[in-house]
Amino acid sequence: MATQYEISGTSAKGIGASIEQGVAEGALPPGTALPPVRRLAERLGVSPGTVATTYKELRQRGIVVTRGRGGTVIADAPAVASRRPPPVPPGVRDLAGGHPDPAFLPALLPPARLSPGARSHRSVPRLARLEELTRAWYEADGVPSEHVTFAHGALDCAARLLSAELRPGDAVAMEDPGYHHLLDLVAALGLRSVPVAVDDEGMRPDALRSALRAGARAVICSPRSQNPCGGCFSARRRDELVEVLRAAPEVLLIENDHNSAIAGVPLHTLTAGGLPRWAQVRTVSKFLGTDLRWAALACDATTLARHDGRLLLTSGWVSHVLQEMVVRLWTDPATWDLLDTARTAYAQRRTALVEALAARGVAGHGASGMNVWVPVRDEAAAVSGLRTRGWWVASGARFRLAAAPGVRVTTAALPVADAPRLAEDLAAVLGESQATYGG
């Protein structure tokens, strides 16, 4: 309870300014509980409605959050930058970055002609040919394609969707462990992450149901190649999750199918479940080029209008030069031959490590995608131990909300022949850590 700082004011604006001053001066640190509406109203001699309006305005601006029976509290300071991984030490093999193998990225093909002159593309923001290709791409996987648009990447798209749909203090159901940049983005927008446990089939239905009961107004999930655990929806899991979401028709679903063309597993998408509010974003950075900041978005009509309305007011459109480059790569037969090779190689490399770990009694999770998640007791000990053996892997801390510790190993550029040696080293490191804990 805020007892050391005296809130003052006789109007909603004045009371709000007093609370903001307390926050700025550090007298009301994050987590400080504010007085209940009626109690503060009696103390200040104003109506409860005035205090309620104050709290509502502060909540919309991300200064306070409401936690049900926990009352209204000062919000945590939002993140302003992503938690970047530590630099890769010299002399070790980097298996921490989550990047594709450069050998499987096609050579970038510049546009046949550059976009002429200084002119606005707001009236025609999408190239007709790329929009046609995008619709076919979605339809091939059973994703409704009536409404499609473009963005500058998955994070750009997610930020626009969340900021148009939610207000600071609202809750978002997030995979746990999950993609660390998305976790940081949600915090930076002044939103609250509600952890949803995952397994080899992606989000668990019981955990999602709990998150919705806790007030989540949006859900962000990966239908396959879940980062960092590699889970992918089965048909049964898809149906179970759709059933959970049907009970919350006001919630916005955002699917992030970032590895689509190289996932190596079928897509069982929630977007085909007849939900009223949904979106699926796909990017090309993992298989056409990490510098191609282009994403496709399929969604319901309301979501499309809100996304494109925000886009129109900011960047206006995605560069037509960039769009033309994507079209050229997409329509080049050599690109798809290379992606076929990549899809097979990524699956073989991931599977090789999972099987090599299993042969040594170590659990590894990687049903799809480019990464393998290995549960550990001590992340720092695991990362340090592998470093001494010449490997650099990612500590799981930046991927977790409430999940148990683990490390993420990127297998995209790990040859099958090297999997046994890495598994042997990892098993040895975990054995040393267990001996330490066991005394």
GROMACS .gro file of C-alpha atoms in nm:
model
  439
    1MET     CA    1   0.000   0.000   0.000
    2ALA     CA    2   0.125   0.351  -0.086
    3THR     CA    3   0.152   0.486   0.270
    4GLN     CA    4   0.483   0.678   0.255
    5TYR     CA    5   0.378   0.895  -0.038
    6GLU     CA    6   0.076   1.122   0.000
    7ILE     CA    7  -0.132   1.127  -0.317
    8SER     CA    8  -0.300   1.462  -0.369
    9GLY     CA    9  -0.544   1.630  -0.609
   10THR     CA   10  -0.912   1.714  -0.641
   11SER     CA   11  -0.965   1.617  -1.004
   12ALA     CA   12  -0.881   1.311  -1.214
   13LYS     CA   13  -0.606   1.510  -1.386
   14GLY     CA   14  -0.460   1.638  -1.061
   15ILE     CA   15  -0.466   1.298  -0.889
   16GLY     CA   16  -0.307   1.138  -1.192
   17ALA     CA   17  -0.032   1.401  -1.199
   18SER     CA   18   0.039   1.338  -0.832
   19ILE     CA   19   0.074   0.963  -0.887
   20GLU     CA   20   0.298   1.019  -1.190
   21GLN     CA   21   0.518   1.250  -0.984
   22GLY     CA   22   0.552   0.979  -0.721
   23VAL     CA   23   0.653   0.730  -0.989
   24ALA     CA   24   0.906   0.970  -1.144
   25GLU     CA   25   1.063   1.048  -0.806
   26GLY     CA   26   1.086   0.682  -0.709
   27ALA     CA   27   0.849   0.723  -0.415
   28LEU     CA   28   0.606   0.483  -0.588
   29PRO     CA   29   0.829   0.206  -0.725
   30PRO     CA   30   0.700  -0.074  -0.952
   31GLY     CA   31   0.466  -0.309  -0.769
   32THR     CA   32   0.346  -0.050  -0.519
   33ALA     CA   33  -0.023  -0.104  -0.445
   34LEU     CA   34  -0.240   0.205  -0.475
   35PRO     CA   35  -0.531   0.261  -0.234
   36PRO     CA   36  -0.868   0.112  -0.330
   37VAL     CA   37  -1.088   0.354  -0.520
   38ARG     CA   38  -1.331   0.431  -0.236
   39ARG     CA   39  -1.061   0.467   0.026
   40LEU     CA   40  -0.861   0.716  -0.182
   41ALA     CA   41  -1.181   0.904  -0.274
   42GLU     CA   42  -1.271   0.944   0.094
   43ARG     CA   43  -0.918   1.060   0.180
   44LEU     CA   44  -0.915   1.324  -0.096
   45GLY     CA   45  -1.278   1.427  -0.059
   46VAL     CA   46  -1.371   1.342  -0.418
   47SER     CA   47  -1.618   1.101  -0.573
   48PRO     CA   48  -1.521   0.737  -0.634
   49GLY     CA   49  -1.588   0.801  -1.002
   50THR     CA   50  -1.310   1.060  -1.011
   51VAL     CA   51  -1.056   0.816  -0.869
   52ALA     CA   52  -1.183   0.538  -1.097
   53THR     CA   53  -1.131   0.768  -1.397
   54THR     CA   54  -0.780   0.847  -1.275
   55TYR     CA   55  -0.688   0.480  -1.247
   56LYS     CA   56  -0.840   0.404  -1.588
   57GLU     CA   57  -0.638   0.679  -1.759
   58LEU     CA   58  -0.317   0.572  -1.587
   59ARG     CA   59  -0.385   0.211  -1.686
   60GLN     CA   60  -0.436   0.308  -2.051
   61ARG     CA   61  -0.101   0.487  -2.046
   62GLY     CA   62   0.079   0.190  -1.891
   63ILE     CA   63   0.162   0.360  -1.560
   64VAL     CA   64  -0.047   0.121  -1.350
   65VAL     CA   65  -0.189  -0.227  -1.400
   66THR     CA   66  -0.489  -0.395  -1.241
   67ARG     CA   67  -0.432  -0.744  -1.099
   68GLY     CA   68  -0.780  -0.858  -1.009
   69ARG     CA   69  -0.803  -0.906  -0.635
   70GLY     CA   70  -0.451  -0.771  -0.612
   71GLY     CA   71  -0.585  -0.426  -0.687
   72THR     CA   72  -0.418  -0.149  -0.885
   73VAL     CA   73  -0.039  -0.134  -0.867
   74ILE     CA   74   0.240   0.067  -1.027
   75ALA     CA   75   0.346  -0.108  -1.347
   76ASP     CA   76   0.694  -0.242  -1.406
   77ALA     CA   77   0.912  -0.014  -1.614
   78PRO     CA   78   0.872  -0.135  -1.972
   79ALA     CA   79   1.171  -0.275  -2.156
   80VAL     CA   80   1.310  -0.033  -2.412
   81ALA     CA   81   1.549  -0.276  -2.578
   82SER     CA   82   1.568  -0.647  -2.642
   83ARG     CA   83   1.783  -0.865  -2.420
   84ARG     CA   84   2.076  -0.923  -2.653
   85PRO     CA   85   2.278  -1.241  -2.616
   86PRO     CA   86   2.637  -1.217  -2.495
   87PRO     CA   87   2.905  -1.203  -2.767
   88VAL     CA   88   3.035  -1.533  -2.896
   89PRO     CA   89   3.378  -1.605  -2.743
   90PRO     CA   90   3.665  -1.665  -2.986
   91GLY     CA   91   3.759  -2.022  -3.068
   92VAL     CA   92   3.420  -2.186  -3.016
   93ARG     CA   93   3.150  -2.307  -3.254
   94ASP     CA   94   2.846  -2.083  -3.241
   95LEU     CA   95   2.527  -2.288  -3.186
   96ALA     CA   96   2.345  -2.010  -3.002
   97GLY     CA   97   2.224  -1.766  -3.265
   98GLY     CA   98   1.914  -1.935  -3.405
   99HIS     CA   99   2.023  -1.840  -3.757
  100PRO     CA  100   1.984  -2.044  -4.077
  101ASP     CA  101   2.280  -2.202  -4.253
  102PRO     CA  102   2.409  -1.942  -4.502
  103ALA     CA  103   2.472  -2.225  -4.749
  104PHE     CA  104   2.096  -2.264  -4.789
  105LEU     CA  105   2.013  -1.897  -4.850
  106PRO     CA  106   1.970  -1.803  -5.216
  107ALA     CA  107   2.172  -1.524  -5.371
  108LEU     CA  108   1.967  -1.204  -5.353
  109LEU     CA  109   1.829  -1.100  -5.690
  110PRO     CA  110   1.791  -0.723  -5.727
  111PRO     CA  111   1.477  -0.590  -5.893
  112ALA     CA  112   1.478  -0.579  -6.271
  113ARG     CA  113   1.405  -0.206  -6.241
  114LEU     CA  114   1.402   0.029  -5.948
  115SER     CA  115   1.090   0.206  -5.831
  116PRO     CA  116   1.098   0.535  -6.028
  117GLY     CA  117   1.115   0.879  -5.876
  118ALA     CA  118   0.993   1.024  -5.550
  119ARG     CA  119   0.632   0.917  -5.518
  120SER     CA  120   0.395   0.771  -5.264
  121HIS     CA  121   0.273   0.413  -5.289
  122ARG     CA  122   0.001   0.459  -5.029
  123SER     CA  123  -0.274   0.417  -5.288
  124VAL     CA  124  -0.129   0.083  -5.408
  125PRO     CA  125   0.085  -0.046  -5.119
  126ARG     CA  126   0.113  -0.407  -5.240
  127LEU     CA  127   0.248  -0.539  -5.569
  128ALA     CA  128  -0.031  -0.736  -5.737
  129ARG     CA  129   0.204  -1.023  -5.828
  130LEU     CA  130   0.334  -1.061  -5.472
  131GLU     CA  131  -0.018  -1.046  -5.332
  132GLU     CA  132  -0.118  -1.325  -5.572
  133LEU     CA  133   0.180  -1.537  -5.467
  134THR     CA  134   0.103  -1.471  -5.099
  135ARG     CA  135  -0.258  -1.587  -5.130
  136ALA     CA  136  -0.146  -1.908  -5.301
  137TRP     CA  137   0.118  -1.963  -5.031
  138TYR     CA  138  -0.145  -1.944  -4.758
  139GLU     CA  139  -0.408  -2.146  -4.944
  140ALA     CA  140  -0.163  -2.433  -4.998
  141ASP     CA  141  -0.149  -2.475  -4.617
  142GLY     CA  142  -0.519  -2.427  -4.550
  143VAL     CA  143  -0.494  -2.072  -4.414
  144PRO     CA  144  -0.787  -1.848  -4.522
  145SER     CA  145  -0.652  -1.594  -4.771
  146GLU     CA  146  -0.943  -1.359  -4.830
  147HIS     CA  147  -0.767  -1.078  -4.641
  148VAL     CA  148  -0.390  -1.043  -4.678
  149THR     CA  149  -0.144  -0.759  -4.635
  150PHE     CA  150   0.230  -0.700  -4.584
  151ALA     CA  151   0.457  -0.584  -4.301
  152HIS     CA  152   0.829  -0.531  -4.238
  153GLY     CA  153   0.877  -0.849  -4.035
  154ALA     CA  154   0.709  -1.061  -3.770
  155LEU     CA  155   0.794  -0.829  -3.481
  156ASP     CA  156   0.684  -0.522  -3.676
  157CYS     CA  157   0.356  -0.693  -3.756
  158ALA     CA  158   0.298  -0.817  -3.401
  159ALA     CA  159   0.372  -0.474  -3.255
  160ARG     CA  160   0.118  -0.312  -3.485
  161LEU     CA  161  -0.149  -0.572  -3.414
  162LEU     CA  162  -0.104  -0.554  -3.037
  163SER     CA  163  -0.089  -0.176  -3.017
  164ALA     CA  164  -0.402  -0.141  -3.231
  165GLU     CA  165  -0.595  -0.402  -3.033
  166LEU     CA  166  -0.479  -0.373  -2.671
  167ARG     CA  167  -0.406  -0.104  -2.414
  168PRO     CA  168  -0.114  -0.082  -2.169
  169GLY     CA  169  -0.175  -0.315  -1.877
  170ASP     CA  170  -0.364  -0.572  -2.084
  171ALA     CA  171  -0.246  -0.933  -2.073
  172VAL     CA  172  -0.109  -1.145  -2.359
  173ALA     CA  173  -0.083  -1.525  -2.345
  174MET     CA  174   0.275  -1.614  -2.442
  175GLU     CA  175   0.454  -1.942  -2.500
  176ASP     CA  176   0.684  -2.039  -2.213
  177PRO     CA  177   0.962  -2.095  -2.306
  178GLY     CA  178   0.909  -1.861  -2.600
  179TYR     CA  179   1.077  -1.632  -2.850
  180HIS     CA  180   1.268  -1.378  -2.643
  181HIS     CA  181   1.219  -1.085  -2.882
  182LEU     CA  182   0.841  -1.129  -2.862
  183LEU     CA  183   0.857  -1.145  -2.483
  184ASP     CA  184   1.053  -0.819  -2.480
  185LEU     CA  185   0.817  -0.658  -2.732
  186VAL     CA  186   0.513  -0.729  -2.515
  187ALA     CA  187   0.684  -0.569  -2.215
  188ALA     CA  188   0.795  -0.268  -2.420
  189LEU     CA  189   0.434  -0.206  -2.524
  190GLY     CA  190   0.334  -0.189  -2.157
  191LEU     CA  191   0.149  -0.522  -2.179
  192ARG     CA  192   0.169  -0.818  -1.940
  193SER     CA  193   0.285  -1.163  -2.044
  194VAL     CA  194   0.088  -1.456  -1.908
  195PRO     CA  195   0.299  -1.774  -1.946
  196VAL     CA  196   0.152  -2.070  -2.132
  197ALA     CA  197   0.347  -2.395  -2.096
  198VAL     CA  198   0.448  -2.578  -2.414
  199ASP     CA  199   0.545  -2.933  -2.502
  200ASP     CA  200   0.645  -3.112  -2.824
  201GLU     CA  201   0.301  -3.030  -2.970
  202GLY     CA  202   0.318  -2.660  -2.888
  203MET     CA  203   0.092  -2.473  -2.645
  204ARG     CA  204  -0.082  -2.693  -2.390
  205PRO     CA  205  -0.461  -2.652  -2.390
  206ASP     CA  206  -0.493  -2.653  -2.011
  207ALA     CA  207  -0.229  -2.382  -1.979
  208LEU     CA  208  -0.395  -2.169  -2.249
  209ARG     CA  209  -0.732  -2.204  -2.074
  210SER     CA  210  -0.574  -2.082  -1.751
  211ALA     CA  211  -0.420  -1.782  -1.928
  212LEU     CA  212  -0.756  -1.685  -2.077
  213ARG     CA  213  -0.918  -1.714  -1.736
  214ALA     CA  214  -0.645  -1.482  -1.607
  215GLY     CA  215  -0.767  -1.217  -1.851
  216ALA     CA  216  -0.544  -1.256  -2.158
  217ARG     CA  217  -0.685  -1.050  -2.445
  218ALA     CA  218  -0.447  -1.184  -2.711
  219VAL     CA  219  -0.258  -1.509  -2.775
  220ILE     CA  220   0.073  -1.536  -2.963
  221CYS     CA  221   0.184  -1.884  -3.064
  222SER     CA  222   0.383  -2.077  -3.324
  223PRO     CA  223   0.202  -2.363  -3.501
  224ARG     CA  224   0.537  -2.527  -3.589
  225SER     CA  225   0.910  -2.471  -3.538
  226GLN     CA  226   0.829  -2.321  -3.197
  227ASN     CA  227   1.126  -2.124  -3.070
  228PRO     CA  228   1.309  -2.244  -2.862
  229CYS     CA  229   1.153  -2.587  -2.804
  230GLY     CA  230   1.066  -2.689  -3.161
  231GLY     CA  231   0.707  -2.793  -3.089
  232CYS     CA  232   0.452  -2.827  -3.368
  233PHE     CA  233   0.074  -2.863  -3.352
  234SER     CA  234  -0.069  -3.205  -3.426
  235ALA     CA  235  -0.418  -3.221  -3.573
  236ARG     CA  236  -0.552  -3.325  -3.234
  237ARG     CA  237  -0.370  -3.047  -3.048
  238ARG     CA  238  -0.496  -2.796  -3.307
  239ASP     CA  239  -0.854  -2.904  -3.246
  240GLU     CA  240  -0.812  -2.885  -2.867
  241LEU     CA  241  -0.670  -2.533  -2.882
  242VAL     CA  242  -0.942  -2.414  -3.119
  243GLU     CA  243  -1.202  -2.542  -2.874
  244VAL     CA  244  -1.040  -2.343  -2.593
  245LEU     CA  245  -1.029  -2.026  -2.804
  246ARG     CA  246  -1.391  -2.058  -2.913
  247ALA     CA  247  -1.488  -1.994  -2.553
  248ALA     CA  248  -1.316  -1.654  -2.574
  249PRO     CA  249  -1.433  -1.500  -2.906
  250GLU     CA  250  -1.309  -1.153  -2.811
  251VAL     CA  251  -0.944  -1.269  -2.787
  252LEU     CA  252  -0.710  -1.200  -3.081
  253LEU     CA  253  -0.505  -1.501  -3.196
  254ILE     CA  254  -0.169  -1.427  -3.360
  255GLU     CA  255   0.009  -1.724  -3.519
  256ASN     CA  256   0.376  -1.680  -3.605
  257ASP     CA  257   0.466  -1.930  -3.879
  258HIS     CA  258   0.820  -1.797  -3.921
  259ASN     CA  259   0.979  -2.115  -4.063
  260SER     CA  260   0.697  -2.204  -4.299
  261ALA     CA  261   0.883  -2.306  -4.615
  262ILE     CA  262   1.153  -2.504  -4.432
  263ALA     CA  263   0.965  -2.630  -4.125
  264GLY     CA  264   0.969  -2.986  -4.254
  265VAL     CA  265   0.635  -3.073  -4.093
  266PRO     CA  266   0.272  -3.016  -4.197
  267LEU     CA  267   0.089  -2.706  -4.080
  268HIS     CA  268  -0.210  -2.761  -3.850
  269THR     CA  269  -0.325  -2.404  -3.818
  270LEU     CA  270  -0.568  -2.257  -3.568
  271THR     CA  271  -0.664  -1.994  -3.825
  272ALA     CA  272  -0.879  -2.244  -4.013
  273GLY     CA  273  -1.093  -2.309  -3.705
  274GLY     CA  274  -1.356  -2.043  -3.775
  275LEU     CA  275  -1.238  -1.810  -3.499
  276PRO     CA  276  -1.369  -1.452  -3.526
  277ARG     CA  277  -1.038  -1.275  -3.447
  278TRP     CA  278  -0.720  -1.422  -3.589
  279ALA     CA  279  -0.401  -1.345  -3.778
  280GLN     CA  280  -0.112  -1.546  -3.916
  281VAL     CA  281   0.219  -1.380  -3.997
  282ARG     CA  282   0.486  -1.537  -4.216
  283THR     CA  283   0.835  -1.407  -4.285
  284VAL     CA  284   1.105  -1.504  -4.537
  285SER     CA  285   1.417  -1.413  -4.338
  286LYS     CA  286   1.489  -1.774  -4.236
  287PHE     CA  287   1.495  -1.909  -4.591
  288LEU     CA  288   1.524  -1.626  -4.847
  289GLY     CA  289   1.761  -1.394  -4.661
  290THR     CA  290   1.802  -1.252  -4.312
  291ASP     CA  291   1.812  -0.898  -4.454
  292LEU     CA  292   1.479  -0.933  -4.640
  293ARG     CA  293   1.255  -0.759  -4.388
  294TRP     CA  294   0.925  -0.857  -4.543
  295ALA     CA  295   0.632  -1.042  -4.388
  296ALA     CA  296   0.292  -1.157  -4.509
  297LEU     CA  297  -0.018  -1.133  -4.294
  298ALA     CA  298  -0.347  -1.320  -4.338
  299CYS     CA  299  -0.624  -1.223  -4.098
  300ASP     CA  300  -0.991  -1.143  -4.042
  301ALA     CA  301  -1.140  -0.825  -4.188
  302THR     CA  302  -1.135  -0.626  -3.863
  303THR     CA  303  -0.773  -0.709  -3.793
  304LEU     CA  304  -0.678  -0.618  -4.149
  305ALA     CA  305  -0.841  -0.275  -4.119
  306ARG     CA  306  -0.671  -0.201  -3.787
  307HIS     CA  307  -0.329  -0.319  -3.904
  308ASP     CA  308  -0.335  -0.133  -4.234
  309GLY     CA  309  -0.478   0.178  -4.070
  310ARG     CA  310  -0.175   0.193  -3.839
  311LEU     CA  311   0.063   0.111  -4.125
  312LEU     CA  312  -0.081   0.394  -4.334
  313LEU     CA  313  -0.011   0.641  -4.054
  314THR     CA  314   0.350   0.528  -4.004
  315SER     CA  315   0.569   0.391  -4.284
  316GLY     CA  316   0.274   0.384  -4.523
  317TRP     CA  317   0.383   0.076  -4.716
  318VAL     CA  318   0.653  -0.187  -4.748
  319SER     CA  319   0.919  -0.087  -5.000
  320HIS     CA  320   0.822  -0.186  -5.355
  321VAL     CA  321   1.190  -0.249  -5.427
  322LEU     CA  322   1.190  -0.506  -5.148
  323GLN     CA  323   0.863  -0.655  -5.273
  324GLU     CA  324   1.004  -0.692  -5.624
  325MET     CA  325   1.311  -0.868  -5.484
  326VAL     CA  326   1.090  -1.117  -5.299
  327VAL     CA  327   0.890  -1.182  -5.617
  328ARG     CA  328   1.206  -1.252  -5.816
  329LEU     CA  329   1.335  -1.499  -5.558
  330TRP     CA  330   0.995  -1.660  -5.516
  331THR     CA  331   0.953  -1.722  -5.889
  332ASP     CA  332   1.308  -1.852  -5.941
  333PRO     CA  333   1.303  -2.236  -5.967
  334ALA     CA  334   1.656  -2.253  -5.824
  335THR     CA  335   1.528  -2.096  -5.501
  336TRP     CA  336   1.279  -2.375  -5.441
  337ASP     CA  337   1.534  -2.643  -5.526
  338LEU     CA  338   1.759  -2.493  -5.257
  339LEU     CA  339   1.472  -2.477  -5.007
  340ASP     CA  340   1.396  -2.846  -5.066
  341THR     CA  341   1.758  -2.924  -4.982
  342ALA     CA  342   1.748  -2.699  -4.676
  343ARG     CA  343   1.425  -2.851  -4.544
  344THR     CA  344   1.573  -3.201  -4.558
  345ALA     CA  345   1.908  -3.100  -4.410
  346TYR     CA  346   1.758  -2.907  -4.119
  347ALA     CA  347   1.538  -3.202  -4.026
  348GLN     CA  348   1.829  -3.446  -4.043
  349ARG     CA  349   2.058  -3.224  -3.832
  350ARG     CA  350   1.795  -3.160  -3.567
  351THR     CA  351   1.693  -3.525  -3.548
  352ALA     CA  352   2.055  -3.640  -3.531
  353LEU     CA  353   2.119  -3.437  -3.217
  354VAL     CA  354   1.793  -3.537  -3.047
  355GLU     CA  355   1.868  -3.905  -3.111
  356ALA     CA  356   2.232  -3.874  -3.004
  357LEU     CA  357   2.125  -3.710  -2.678
  358ALA     CA  358   1.860  -3.977  -2.617
  359ALA     CA  359   2.122  -4.249  -2.665
  360ARG     CA  360   2.313  -4.091  -2.376
  361GLY     CA  361   2.013  -4.052  -2.150
  362VAL     CA  362   1.966  -3.679  -2.214
  363ALA     CA  363   1.626  -3.537  -2.307
  364GLY     CA  364   1.618  -3.307  -2.609
  365HIS     CA  365   1.312  -3.139  -2.757
  366GLY     CA  366   1.303  -3.053  -3.127
  367ALA     CA  367   1.005  -3.185  -3.320
  368SER     CA  368   1.054  -2.920  -3.590
  369GLY     CA  369   1.256  -2.613  -3.675
  370MET     CA  370   1.624  -2.527  -3.632
  371ASN     CA  371   1.672  -2.561  -3.255
  372VAL     CA  372   1.685  -2.825  -2.983
  373TRP     CA  373   1.586  -2.739  -2.626
  374VAL     CA  374   1.766  -2.934  -2.352
  375PRO     CA  375   1.635  -2.910  -1.993
  376VAL     CA  376   1.917  -2.855  -1.741
  377ARG     CA  377   1.942  -2.784  -1.370
  378ASP     CA  378   2.199  -2.505  -1.398
  379GLU     CA  379   2.204  -2.302  -1.719
  380ALA     CA  380   2.526  -2.116  -1.637
  381ALA     CA  381   2.710  -2.440  -1.562
  382ALA     CA  382   2.587  -2.601  -1.884
  383VAL     CA  383   2.685  -2.303  -2.102
  384SER     CA  384   3.024  -2.266  -1.931
  385GLY     CA  385   3.098  -2.638  -1.946
  386LEU     CA  386   3.022  -2.659  -2.316
  387ARG     CA  387   3.232  -2.350  -2.381
  388THR     CA  388   3.537  -2.526  -2.234
  389ARG     CA  389   3.473  -2.806  -2.484
  390GLY     CA  390   3.451  -2.571  -2.781
  391TRP     CA  391   3.072  -2.521  -2.811
  392TRP     CA  392   2.867  -2.205  -2.755
  393VAL     CA  393   2.495  -2.251  -2.682
  394ALA     CA  394   2.223  -2.015  -2.562
  395SER     CA  395   2.126  -1.997  -2.198
  396GLY     CA  396   1.752  -2.047  -2.163
  397ALA     CA  397   1.696  -1.757  -1.920
  398ARG     CA  398   1.604  -1.504  -2.190
  399PHE     CA  399   1.343  -1.740  -2.334
  400ARG     CA  400   1.164  -1.819  -2.007
  401LEU     CA  401   0.889  -1.667  -1.797
  402ALA     CA  402   0.804  -1.938  -1.545
  403ALA     CA  403   0.938  -2.247  -1.722
  404ALA     CA  404   1.217  -2.468  -1.588
  405PRO     CA  405   1.578  -2.397  -1.692
  406GLY     CA  406   1.724  -2.520  -2.018
  407VAL     CA  407   1.966  -2.437  -2.299
  408ARG     CA  408   1.890  -2.385  -2.667
  409VAL     CA  409   2.114  -2.546  -2.927
  410THR     CA  410   2.080  -2.423  -3.286
  411THR     CA  411   2.132  -2.721  -3.515
  412ALA     CA  412   2.087  -2.541  -3.848
  413ALA     CA  413   2.461  -2.548  -3.927
  414LEU     CA  414   2.555  -2.855  -3.719
  415PRO     CA  415   2.652  -3.143  -3.954
  416VAL     CA  416   2.498  -3.479  -3.872
  417ALA     CA  417   2.845  -3.624  -3.820
  418ASP     CA  418   2.913  -3.377  -3.536
  419ALA     CA  419   2.597  -3.454  -3.339
  420PRO     CA  420   2.744  -3.749  -3.142
  421ARG     CA  421   3.042  -3.545  -3.020
  422LEU     CA  422   2.822  -3.257  -2.908
  423ALA     CA  423   2.583  -3.500  -2.736
  424GLU     CA  424   2.875  -3.668  -2.561
  425ASP     CA  425   3.010  -3.335  -2.438
  426LEU     CA  426   2.667  -3.217  -2.326
  427ALA     CA  427   2.601  -3.540  -2.139
  428ALA     CA  428   2.937  -3.506  -1.964
  429VAL     CA  429   2.867  -3.146  -1.866
  430LEU     CA  430   2.525  -3.236  -1.728
  431GLY     CA  431   2.677  -3.525  -1.537
  432GLU     CA  432   2.930  -3.294  -1.376
  433SER     CA  433   2.654  -3.050  -1.284
  434GLN     CA  434   2.443  -3.330  -1.133
  435ALA     CA  435   2.740  -3.450  -0.929
  436THR     CA  436   2.789  -3.098  -0.797
  437TYR     CA  437   2.425  -3.067  -0.697
  438GLY     CA  438   2.422  -3.415  -0.548
  439GLY     CA  439   2.719  -3.336  -0.326
   0.00000   0.00000   0.00000
